[in-house]
XYZ file of C-alpha atoms in Angstrom:
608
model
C -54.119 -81.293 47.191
C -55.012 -83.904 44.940
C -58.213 -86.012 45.324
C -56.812 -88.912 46.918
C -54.647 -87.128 49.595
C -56.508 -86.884 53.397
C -57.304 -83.423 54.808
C -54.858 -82.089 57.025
C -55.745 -81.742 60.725
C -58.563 -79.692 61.775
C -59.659 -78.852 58.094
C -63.141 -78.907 57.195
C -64.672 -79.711 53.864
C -68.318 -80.548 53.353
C -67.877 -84.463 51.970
C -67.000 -85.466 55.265
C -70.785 -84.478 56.472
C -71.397 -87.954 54.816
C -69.167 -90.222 56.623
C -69.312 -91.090 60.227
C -67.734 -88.794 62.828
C -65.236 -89.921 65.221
C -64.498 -88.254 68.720
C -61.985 -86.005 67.967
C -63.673 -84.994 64.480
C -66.810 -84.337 66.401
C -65.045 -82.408 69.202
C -62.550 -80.787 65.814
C -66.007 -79.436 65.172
C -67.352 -77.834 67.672
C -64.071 -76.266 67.851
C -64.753 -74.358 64.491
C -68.227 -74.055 65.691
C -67.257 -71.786 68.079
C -64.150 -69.986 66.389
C -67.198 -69.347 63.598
C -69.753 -68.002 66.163
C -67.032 -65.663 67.513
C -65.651 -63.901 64.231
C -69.434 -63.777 63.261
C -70.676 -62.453 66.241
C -73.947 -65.094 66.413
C -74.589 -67.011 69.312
C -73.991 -70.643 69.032
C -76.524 -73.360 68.713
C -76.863 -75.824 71.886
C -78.890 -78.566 72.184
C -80.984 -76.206 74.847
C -81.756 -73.429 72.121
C -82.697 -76.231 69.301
C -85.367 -77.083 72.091
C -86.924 -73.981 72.193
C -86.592 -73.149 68.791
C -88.174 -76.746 68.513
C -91.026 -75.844 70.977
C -91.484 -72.240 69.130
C -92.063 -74.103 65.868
C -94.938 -76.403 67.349
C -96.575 -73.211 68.773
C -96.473 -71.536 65.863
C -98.612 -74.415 64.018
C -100.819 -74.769 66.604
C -101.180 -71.217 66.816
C -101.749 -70.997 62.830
C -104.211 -74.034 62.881
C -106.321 -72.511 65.821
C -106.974 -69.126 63.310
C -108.089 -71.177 60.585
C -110.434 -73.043 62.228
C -112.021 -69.903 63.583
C -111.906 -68.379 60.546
C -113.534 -71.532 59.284
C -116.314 -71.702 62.314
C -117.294 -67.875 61.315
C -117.847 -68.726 57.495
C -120.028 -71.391 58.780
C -122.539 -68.927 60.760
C -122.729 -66.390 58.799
C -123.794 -68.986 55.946
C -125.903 -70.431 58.572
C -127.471 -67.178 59.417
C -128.057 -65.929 55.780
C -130.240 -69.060 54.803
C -132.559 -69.038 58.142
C -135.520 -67.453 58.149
C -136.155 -63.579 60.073
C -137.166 -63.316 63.812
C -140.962 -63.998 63.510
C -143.189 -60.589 65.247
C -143.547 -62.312 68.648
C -139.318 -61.925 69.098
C -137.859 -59.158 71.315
C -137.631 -55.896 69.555
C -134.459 -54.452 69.665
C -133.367 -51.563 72.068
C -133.574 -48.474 69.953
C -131.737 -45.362 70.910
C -133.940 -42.549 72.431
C -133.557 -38.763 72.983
C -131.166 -38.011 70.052
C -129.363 -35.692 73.118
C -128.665 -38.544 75.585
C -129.157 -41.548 73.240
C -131.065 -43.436 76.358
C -133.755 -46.178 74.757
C -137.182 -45.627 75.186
C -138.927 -47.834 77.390
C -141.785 -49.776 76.524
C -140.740 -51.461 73.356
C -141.993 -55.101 72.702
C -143.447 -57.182 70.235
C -147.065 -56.829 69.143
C -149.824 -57.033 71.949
C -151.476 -60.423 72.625
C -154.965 -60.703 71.765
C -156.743 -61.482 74.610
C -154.839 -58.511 76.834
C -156.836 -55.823 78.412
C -155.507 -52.553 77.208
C -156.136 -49.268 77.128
C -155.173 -46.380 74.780
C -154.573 -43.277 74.596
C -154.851 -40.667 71.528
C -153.268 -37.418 71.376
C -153.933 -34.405 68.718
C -151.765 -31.161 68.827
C -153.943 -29.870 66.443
C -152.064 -27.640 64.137
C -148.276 -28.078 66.092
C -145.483 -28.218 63.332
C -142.001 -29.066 64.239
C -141.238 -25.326 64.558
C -144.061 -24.936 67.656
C -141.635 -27.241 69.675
C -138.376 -25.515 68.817
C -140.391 -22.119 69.792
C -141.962 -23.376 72.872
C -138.326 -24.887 74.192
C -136.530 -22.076 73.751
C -139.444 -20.306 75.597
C -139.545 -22.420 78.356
C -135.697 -22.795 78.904
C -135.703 -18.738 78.944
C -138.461 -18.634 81.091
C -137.197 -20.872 83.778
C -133.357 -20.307 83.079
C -132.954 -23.958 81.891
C -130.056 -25.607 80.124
C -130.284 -25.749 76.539
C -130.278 -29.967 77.195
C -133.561 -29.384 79.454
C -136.080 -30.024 77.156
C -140.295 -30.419 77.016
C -141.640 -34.376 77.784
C -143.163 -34.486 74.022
C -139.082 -34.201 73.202
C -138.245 -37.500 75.071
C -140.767 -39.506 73.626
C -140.050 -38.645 69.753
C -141.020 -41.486 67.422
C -140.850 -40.041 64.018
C -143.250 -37.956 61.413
C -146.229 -38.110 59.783
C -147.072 -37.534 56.104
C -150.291 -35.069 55.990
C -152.074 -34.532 52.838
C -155.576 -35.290 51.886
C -156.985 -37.170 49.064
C -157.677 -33.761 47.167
C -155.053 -31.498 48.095
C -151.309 -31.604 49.562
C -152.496 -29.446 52.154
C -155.247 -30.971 54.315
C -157.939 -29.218 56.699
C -158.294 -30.675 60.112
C -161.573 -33.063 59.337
C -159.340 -35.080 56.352
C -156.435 -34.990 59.213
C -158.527 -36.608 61.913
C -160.467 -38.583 59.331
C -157.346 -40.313 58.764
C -156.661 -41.068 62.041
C -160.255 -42.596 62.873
C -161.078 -44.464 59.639
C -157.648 -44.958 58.375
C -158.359 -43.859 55.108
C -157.473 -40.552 53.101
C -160.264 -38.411 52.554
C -161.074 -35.056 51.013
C -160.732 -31.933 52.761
C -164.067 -31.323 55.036
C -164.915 -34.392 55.360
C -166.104 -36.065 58.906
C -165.686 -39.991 58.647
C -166.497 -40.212 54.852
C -164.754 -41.315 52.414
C -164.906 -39.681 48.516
C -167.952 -40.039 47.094
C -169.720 -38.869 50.707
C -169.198 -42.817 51.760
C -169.048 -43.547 55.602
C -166.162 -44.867 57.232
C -166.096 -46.665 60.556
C -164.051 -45.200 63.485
C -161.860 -46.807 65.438
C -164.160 -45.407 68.989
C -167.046 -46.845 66.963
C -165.390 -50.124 66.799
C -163.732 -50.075 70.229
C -167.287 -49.320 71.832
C -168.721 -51.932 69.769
C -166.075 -54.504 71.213
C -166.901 -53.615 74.890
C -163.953 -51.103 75.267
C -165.516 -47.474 77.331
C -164.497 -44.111 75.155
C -164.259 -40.745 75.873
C -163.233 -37.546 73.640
C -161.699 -34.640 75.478
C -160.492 -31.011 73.946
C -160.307 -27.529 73.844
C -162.415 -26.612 71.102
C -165.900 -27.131 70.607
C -166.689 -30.933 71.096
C -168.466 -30.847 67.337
C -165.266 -29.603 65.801
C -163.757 -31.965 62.944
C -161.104 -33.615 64.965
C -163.912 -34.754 67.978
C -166.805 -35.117 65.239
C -164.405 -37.538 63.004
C -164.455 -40.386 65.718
C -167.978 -40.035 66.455
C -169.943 -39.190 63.840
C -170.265 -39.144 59.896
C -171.490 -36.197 58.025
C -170.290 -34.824 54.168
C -168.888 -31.395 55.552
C -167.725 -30.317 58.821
C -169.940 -27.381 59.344
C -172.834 -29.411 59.730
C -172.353 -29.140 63.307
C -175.637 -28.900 64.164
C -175.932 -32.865 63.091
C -172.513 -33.895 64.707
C -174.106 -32.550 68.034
C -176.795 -35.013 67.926
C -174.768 -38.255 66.760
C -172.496 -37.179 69.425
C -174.833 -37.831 71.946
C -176.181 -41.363 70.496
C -178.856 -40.158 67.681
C -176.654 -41.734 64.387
C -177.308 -44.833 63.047
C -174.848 -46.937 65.399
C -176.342 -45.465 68.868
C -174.128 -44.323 71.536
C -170.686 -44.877 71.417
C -169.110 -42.044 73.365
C -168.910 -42.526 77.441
C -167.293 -39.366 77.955
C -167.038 -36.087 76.391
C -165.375 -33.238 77.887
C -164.968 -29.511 76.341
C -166.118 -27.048 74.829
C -169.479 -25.865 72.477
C -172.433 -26.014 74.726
C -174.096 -23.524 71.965
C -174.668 -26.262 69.456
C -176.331 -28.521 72.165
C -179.038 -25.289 73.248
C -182.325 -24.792 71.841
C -182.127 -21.493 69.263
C -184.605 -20.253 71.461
C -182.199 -20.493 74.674
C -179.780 -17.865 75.508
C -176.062 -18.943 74.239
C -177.223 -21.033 71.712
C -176.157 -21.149 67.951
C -178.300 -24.041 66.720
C -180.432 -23.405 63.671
C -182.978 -25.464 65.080
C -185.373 -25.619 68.641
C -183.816 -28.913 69.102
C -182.420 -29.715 72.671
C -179.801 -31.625 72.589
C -178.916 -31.840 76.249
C -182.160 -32.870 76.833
C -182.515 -35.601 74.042
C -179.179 -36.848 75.552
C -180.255 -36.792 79.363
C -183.755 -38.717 78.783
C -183.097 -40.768 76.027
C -179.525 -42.189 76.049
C -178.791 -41.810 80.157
C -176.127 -38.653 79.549
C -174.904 -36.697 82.956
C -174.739 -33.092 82.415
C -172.363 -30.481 83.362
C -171.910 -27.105 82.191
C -169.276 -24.650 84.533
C -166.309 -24.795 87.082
C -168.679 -26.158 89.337
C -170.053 -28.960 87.939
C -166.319 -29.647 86.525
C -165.428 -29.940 90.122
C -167.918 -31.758 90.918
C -166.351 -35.057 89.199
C -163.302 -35.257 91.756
C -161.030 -35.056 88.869
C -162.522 -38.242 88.177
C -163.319 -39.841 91.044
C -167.092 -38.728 91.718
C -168.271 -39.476 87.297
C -171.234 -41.481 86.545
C -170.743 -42.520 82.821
C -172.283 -41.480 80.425
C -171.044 -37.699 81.047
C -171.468 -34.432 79.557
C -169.309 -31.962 80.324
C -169.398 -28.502 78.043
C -167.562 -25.718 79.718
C -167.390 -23.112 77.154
C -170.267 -22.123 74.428
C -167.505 -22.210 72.133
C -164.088 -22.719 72.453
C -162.309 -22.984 75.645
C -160.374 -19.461 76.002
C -156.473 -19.694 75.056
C -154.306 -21.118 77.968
C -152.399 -17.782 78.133
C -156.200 -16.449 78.703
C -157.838 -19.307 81.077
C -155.218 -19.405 83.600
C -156.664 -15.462 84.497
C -160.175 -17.438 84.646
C -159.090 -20.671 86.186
C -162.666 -20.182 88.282
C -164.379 -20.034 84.702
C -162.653 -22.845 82.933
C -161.183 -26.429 83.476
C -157.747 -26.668 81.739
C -156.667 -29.719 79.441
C -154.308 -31.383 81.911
C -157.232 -31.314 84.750
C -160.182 -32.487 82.122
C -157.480 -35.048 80.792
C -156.374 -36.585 84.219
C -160.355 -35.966 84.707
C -161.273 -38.190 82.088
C -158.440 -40.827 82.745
C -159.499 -41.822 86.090
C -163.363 -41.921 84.806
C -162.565 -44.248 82.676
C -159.981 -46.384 84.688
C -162.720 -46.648 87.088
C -165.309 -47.493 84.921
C -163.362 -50.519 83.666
C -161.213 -51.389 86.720
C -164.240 -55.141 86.337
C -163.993 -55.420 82.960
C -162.031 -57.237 80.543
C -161.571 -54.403 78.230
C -159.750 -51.336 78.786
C -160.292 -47.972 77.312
C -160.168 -45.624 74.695
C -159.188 -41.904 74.576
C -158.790 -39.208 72.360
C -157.554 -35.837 73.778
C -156.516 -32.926 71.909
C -154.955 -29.400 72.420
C -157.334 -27.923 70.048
C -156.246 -24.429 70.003
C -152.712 -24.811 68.761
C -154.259 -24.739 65.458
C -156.300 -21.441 66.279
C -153.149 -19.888 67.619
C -151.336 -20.465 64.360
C -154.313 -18.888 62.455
C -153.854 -15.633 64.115
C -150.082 -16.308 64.160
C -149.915 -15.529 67.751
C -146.559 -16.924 69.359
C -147.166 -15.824 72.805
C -150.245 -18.089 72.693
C -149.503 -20.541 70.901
C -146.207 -21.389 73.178
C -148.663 -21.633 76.277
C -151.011 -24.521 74.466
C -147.913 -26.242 73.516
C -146.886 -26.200 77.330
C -150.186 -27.252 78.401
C -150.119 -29.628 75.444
C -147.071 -31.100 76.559
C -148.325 -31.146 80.373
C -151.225 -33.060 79.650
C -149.130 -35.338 77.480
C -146.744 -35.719 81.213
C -150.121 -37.071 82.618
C -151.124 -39.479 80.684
C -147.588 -40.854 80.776
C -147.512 -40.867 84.617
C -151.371 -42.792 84.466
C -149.706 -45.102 81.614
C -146.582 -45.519 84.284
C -149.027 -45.879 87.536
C -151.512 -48.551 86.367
C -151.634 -51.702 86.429
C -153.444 -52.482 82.863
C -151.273 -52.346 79.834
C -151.378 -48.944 78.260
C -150.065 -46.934 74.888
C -150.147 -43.366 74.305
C -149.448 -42.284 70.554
C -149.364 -38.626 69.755
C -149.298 -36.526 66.519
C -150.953 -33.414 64.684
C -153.491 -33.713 62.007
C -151.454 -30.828 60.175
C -149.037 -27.555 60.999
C -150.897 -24.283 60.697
C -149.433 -20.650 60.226
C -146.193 -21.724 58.538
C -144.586 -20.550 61.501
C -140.285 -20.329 61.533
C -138.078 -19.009 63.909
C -137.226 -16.208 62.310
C -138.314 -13.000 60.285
C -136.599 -10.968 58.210
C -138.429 -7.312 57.327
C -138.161 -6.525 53.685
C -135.600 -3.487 53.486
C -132.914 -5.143 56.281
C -130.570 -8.046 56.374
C -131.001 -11.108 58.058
C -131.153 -11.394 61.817
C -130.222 -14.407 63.035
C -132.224 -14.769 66.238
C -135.439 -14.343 67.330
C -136.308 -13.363 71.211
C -138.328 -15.266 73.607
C -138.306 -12.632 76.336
C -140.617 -11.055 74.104
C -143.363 -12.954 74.488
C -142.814 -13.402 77.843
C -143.966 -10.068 78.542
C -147.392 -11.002 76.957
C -149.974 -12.056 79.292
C -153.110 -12.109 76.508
C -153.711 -13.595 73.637
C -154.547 -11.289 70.358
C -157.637 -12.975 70.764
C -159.188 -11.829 74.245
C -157.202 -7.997 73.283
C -159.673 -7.703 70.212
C -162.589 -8.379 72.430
C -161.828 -6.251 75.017
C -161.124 -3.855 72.334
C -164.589 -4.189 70.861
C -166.262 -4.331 74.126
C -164.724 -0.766 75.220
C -165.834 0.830 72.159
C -169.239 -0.223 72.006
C -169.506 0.921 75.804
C -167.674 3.954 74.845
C -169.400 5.367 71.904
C -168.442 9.280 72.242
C -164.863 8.637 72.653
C -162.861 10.477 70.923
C -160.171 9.086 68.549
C -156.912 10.206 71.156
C -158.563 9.088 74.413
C -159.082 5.645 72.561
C -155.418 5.694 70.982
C -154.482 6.592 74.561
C -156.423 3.906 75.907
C -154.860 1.317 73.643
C -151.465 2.165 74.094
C -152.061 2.269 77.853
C -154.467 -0.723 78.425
C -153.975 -2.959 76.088
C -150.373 -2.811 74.382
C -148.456 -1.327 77.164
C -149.862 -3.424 80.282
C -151.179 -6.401 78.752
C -148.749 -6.925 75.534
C -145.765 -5.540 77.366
C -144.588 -3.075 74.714
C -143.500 -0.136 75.748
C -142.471 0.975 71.864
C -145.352 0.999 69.931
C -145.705 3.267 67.044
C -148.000 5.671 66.057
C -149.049 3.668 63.133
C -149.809 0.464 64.724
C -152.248 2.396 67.520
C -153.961 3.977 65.112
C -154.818 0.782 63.197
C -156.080 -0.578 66.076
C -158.205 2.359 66.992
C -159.473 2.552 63.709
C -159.859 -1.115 62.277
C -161.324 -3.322 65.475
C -162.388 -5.517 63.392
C -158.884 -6.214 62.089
C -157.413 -5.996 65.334
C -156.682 -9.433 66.143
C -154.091 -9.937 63.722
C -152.798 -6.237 64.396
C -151.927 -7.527 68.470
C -150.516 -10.635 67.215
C -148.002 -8.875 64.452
C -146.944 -6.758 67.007
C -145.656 -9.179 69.147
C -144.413 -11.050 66.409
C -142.393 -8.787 64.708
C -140.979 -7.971 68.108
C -140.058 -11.565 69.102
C -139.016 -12.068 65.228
C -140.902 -15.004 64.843
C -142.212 -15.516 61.017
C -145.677 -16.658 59.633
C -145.885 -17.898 55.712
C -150.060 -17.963 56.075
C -153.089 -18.054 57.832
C -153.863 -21.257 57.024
C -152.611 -24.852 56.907
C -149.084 -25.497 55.253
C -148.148 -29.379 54.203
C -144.909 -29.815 56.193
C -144.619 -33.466 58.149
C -145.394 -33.239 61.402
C -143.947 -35.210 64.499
C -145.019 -38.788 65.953
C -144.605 -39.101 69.620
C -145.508 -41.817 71.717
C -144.895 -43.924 75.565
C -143.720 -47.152 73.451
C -145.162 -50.534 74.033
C -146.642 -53.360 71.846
C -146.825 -52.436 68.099
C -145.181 -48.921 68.383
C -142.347 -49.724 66.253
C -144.985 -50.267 63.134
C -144.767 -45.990 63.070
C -141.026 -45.820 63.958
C -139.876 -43.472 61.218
C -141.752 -41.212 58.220
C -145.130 -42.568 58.195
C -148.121 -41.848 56.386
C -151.088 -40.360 58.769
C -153.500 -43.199 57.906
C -150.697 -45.315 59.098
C -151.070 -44.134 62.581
C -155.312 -44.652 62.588
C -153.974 -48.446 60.966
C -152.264 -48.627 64.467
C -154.788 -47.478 66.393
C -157.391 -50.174 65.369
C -154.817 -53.241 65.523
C -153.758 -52.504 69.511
C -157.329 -52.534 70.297
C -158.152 -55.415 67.777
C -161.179 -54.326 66.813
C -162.994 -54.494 63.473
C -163.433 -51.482 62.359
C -164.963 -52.567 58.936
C -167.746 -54.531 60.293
C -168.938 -50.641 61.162
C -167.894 -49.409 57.778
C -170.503 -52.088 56.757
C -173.156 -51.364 58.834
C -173.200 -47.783 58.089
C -172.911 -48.133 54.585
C -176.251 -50.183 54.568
C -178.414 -47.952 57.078
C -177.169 -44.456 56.495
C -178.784 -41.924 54.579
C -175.990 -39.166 53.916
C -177.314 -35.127 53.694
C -174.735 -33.281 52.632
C -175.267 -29.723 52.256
C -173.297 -27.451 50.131
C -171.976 -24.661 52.317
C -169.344 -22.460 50.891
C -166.638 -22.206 53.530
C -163.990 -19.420 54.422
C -161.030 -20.149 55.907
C -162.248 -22.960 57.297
C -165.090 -21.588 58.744
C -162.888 -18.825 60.545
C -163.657 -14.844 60.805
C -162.618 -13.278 57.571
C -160.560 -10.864 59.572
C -158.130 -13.380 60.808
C -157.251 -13.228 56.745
C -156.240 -9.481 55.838
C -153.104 -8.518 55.509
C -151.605 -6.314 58.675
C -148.398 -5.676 57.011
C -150.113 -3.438 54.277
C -152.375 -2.442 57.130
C -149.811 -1.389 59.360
C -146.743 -0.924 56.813
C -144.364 -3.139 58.587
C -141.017 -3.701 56.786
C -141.722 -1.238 54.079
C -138.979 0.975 52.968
């Protein structure tokens, strides 16, 4: 076809897309539309589908246009966000997950606490409880009562982190650097009561608190002129000087009174030498100093314990010294519960004293309790009494919670341990076996006395049994004291006769036995520098020892939720004090030197 010739009919050829249709050509078209959509098998375009393609296209942009501008909108505040300044202190504190098993937040947690608030506080010491005294006292307890493995001790539910522990002379501190940290906030040497290096004095946080108007109280289990007690009360270079503690315990330091309540043990230091039960080197009477001179109340048994209505009948200041040393072990005490208050009750004692004593003030209170005799349960290494402190421990802690939850002043509990004593795991291996990988609580279930009370009923049967021979006494141990009061019905030969022939080593003979038994290990007799736990009820300024903290960090604490000025008494002391320091030489911190031998060679356990 040449160029100039016109199409036949019905043929189709692109150049006539440029001139105008007519009818036919237009209908010719759709024709072949169609005939196309048929051989091809597509549908055919009609004016309907170009509308919805139409309307598809116009969504699509607007879709497309909405995305960027979000996009757009979230570059914005996150620039916006990166150049504005942090929450200031006074903005909510986030919710923080709780018990690692259940991941529930603690309660509690808010920003720091307003000035002007009345407050109280509360300070708890497990004196000598490592990480490994909880795992062994939960296990315990969830064997004991046939518990879940998710039912665990209060102290467990209120885990806020750990503390560093040393001292400023040693990685391992002693109890008096420990609580010395906690009262002044500052790092001392090992022995030291409220001093700083160089024999300085350090204000206390009760010092301070008294001195602001707040009413303070010390309760424990120990004697009440042991270093954790004496380190918030009084100053002295070493802490066997207890002799001095005693008296600025009752008011006779520099600073005056500044205790309201004290509740415990050591009556012996506050006796005349010349009195039965005392162990002062002096005739001073303390009681007496402290009763005419600075307006103390005096009690001294279960009576006079009673006698304060667990709190409701006290007339401040009080006295209260239940024990002429230390208050017996829990596992002990709850055979003598007519003898001797337990924590918990002189605890909840002291918290209502106090609540009362305040309820017209605008100040709150101070506390410090501790469960003393952890520690002296890890010296012997005795797991069957140590896991009874830690329940008592963890009891008393349940109370002051439930007072925290009851009243109607702001409170804060804070808990810790100046250090971990024994080195105590979960596990022993003897030296010519294999690993064992448990350990048995059911074994010091059986227990029902410490190593502690066996060795003095020990001694006190052979002094009133002079002429006994060497079987009747074997006989008698086995029978007496291992079978019916240890619960061991497989003792060996070896171990009675080291008892029958070593008293004096006896105490850490009873508490091997049961140890080996339960498999429960001990690395020393002493102090060991592992971290130790933080616990506390939350509230203002707890999140400032969230985490690993030093343990001057948690006496920092202490002093700002009070708000008092702790240096103003650093001051004052440092210009009136005269500081006697005498040079004692001490072993194991003042301890018999029997807790220290070594049973194993004694007794030959885990030799080949």
């Amino acid at each position: 076809m040449s160029p100039t010739s016109k199409p036949a009919s019905g043929e189709r050829t692109p150049l006539l897309a440029d001139r105008v249709p007519s009818r036919n050509s237009v209908d010719s078209l759709r024709r072949a539309e169609r005939e196309d959509a048929a051989i091809h098998g597509t549908p055919l375009e009609t004016p309907a589908t170009r509308t919805r393609t139409l309307r598809e296209l116009l969504l699509f942009a607007w879709a497309l246009l909405a995305t960027a501008g979000v996009i757009v909108l979230a570059v914005v505040l996150q620039h916006r966000n990166s150049t504005t300044t942090p929450p200031t202190p006074t903005d909510p504190a986030p919710i923080i997950p709780g018990d690692p098993g259940t991941g529930t937040p603690y309660p509690h947690v808010s920003s720091a606490p307003k000035k002007d608030r009345k407050r109280n506080l509360i300070f708890m010491v497990s004196d000598g409880m490592g990480p490994a005294s909880l795992s062994l006292t939960r296990s315990f307890r969830q064997h004991v009562s046939k518990l879940p493995i998710d039912d665990t001790l209060v102290l467990d539910q209120h885990f806020w982190g750990t503390s560093r522990t040393r001292s400023s002379n040693s990685l391992v501190t002693d109890s008096a650097a420990g609580a010395t940290a906690f009262s002044c906030a500052k790092k001392s040497y090992n022995g030291a009561i409220s001093m700083e290096p160089g024999f300085k004095p350090c204000g206390t946080v009760l010092e301070a608190a008294k001195r602001a108007g707040y009413m303070t109280g010390l309760v424990v289990t120990t004697d009440v002129t042991d270093a954790t007690p004496a380190c918030f009360a009084s100053h002295v270079g070493y802490r066997w000087q207890m002799d001095e503690i005693a008296m600025q315990e009752i008011g006779e330091g520099v600073l005056g009174r500044s205790v309201d309540l004290i509740l415990g043990g050591g009556r012996c230091h506050f006796l005349k030498n010349s009195t039965a039960g005392s162990c002062r080197q002096d005739d001073v009477d303390v009681v007496e100093i402290g009763q005419k001179k600075h307006g103390w109340g005096y009690v001294d048994d279960r009576a006079g314990f009673d006698s304060l209505q667990m709190g409701k009948n006290v007339t401040l200041p009080m006295l209260g010294l239940f024990a002429d040393k230390d208050v017996p072990f829990e596992i002990d005490r709850r055979h003598m519960n007519d003898i001797y208050p337990s924590l918990s009750e002189m605890a909840v004692t002291a918290l209502k004293a106090l609540e009362e004593a305040t309820k017209d003030s605008e100040k709150g209170f101070f506390l410090m309790i501790e469960g003393s005799r952890i520690d002296h349960a890890g010296h012997i290494n005795d797991p069957a009494a140590q896991v009874r402190e830690v329940l008592e421990y963890d009891k008393a802690f349940k109370s002051v919670l439930e007072f925290i939850e009851q009243s109607d002043t702001e409170g804060v509990l804070v808990a810790t341990s100046d250090h971990e004593t024994g080195g105590l795991s979960t596990a022993w291996q003897a030296h010519n076996e294999l690993p064992v990988y448990n350990w048995h609580p059911e074994v010091l279930l059986q227990a029902n006395a410490s190593a502690e009370y066996l060795t003095i009923l020990l001694q006190q049967h052979m002094i009133a049994n002079p002429a006994e021979g060497q079987q009747k006494l074997q006989d008698w141990i086995r029978e007496d004291l291992v079978e019916k009061r240890l619960g061991i019905k497989d003792a060996l030969e070896i171990e009675i006769n080291a008892l029958a022939s070593n008293p004096l080593l006896a105490m850490n003979i009873f508490s091997k036995m049961v140890s080996i038994r339960a498999r429960v290990g001990w690395s020393t007799h002493g102090h060991s520098a592992v971290d130790v736990n933080v616990y506390s009820s939350g509230g203002p300024g707890t999140e400032e020892i969230r985490g690993n903290v030093e343990n001057i960090d948690v006496g920092a604490f202490l002093r700002r939720y009070l708000d008092v000025d702790v240096e103003e008494i650093t001051r004052e002391l440092r210009e009136k004090m005269v500081v006697e320091v005498k040079e004692v030489k001490e072993v194991g911190e003042g301890h018999p030197e029997g807790w220290y031998v070594d049973a194993d060679k004694l007794v030959g356990y885990g030799m080949a």
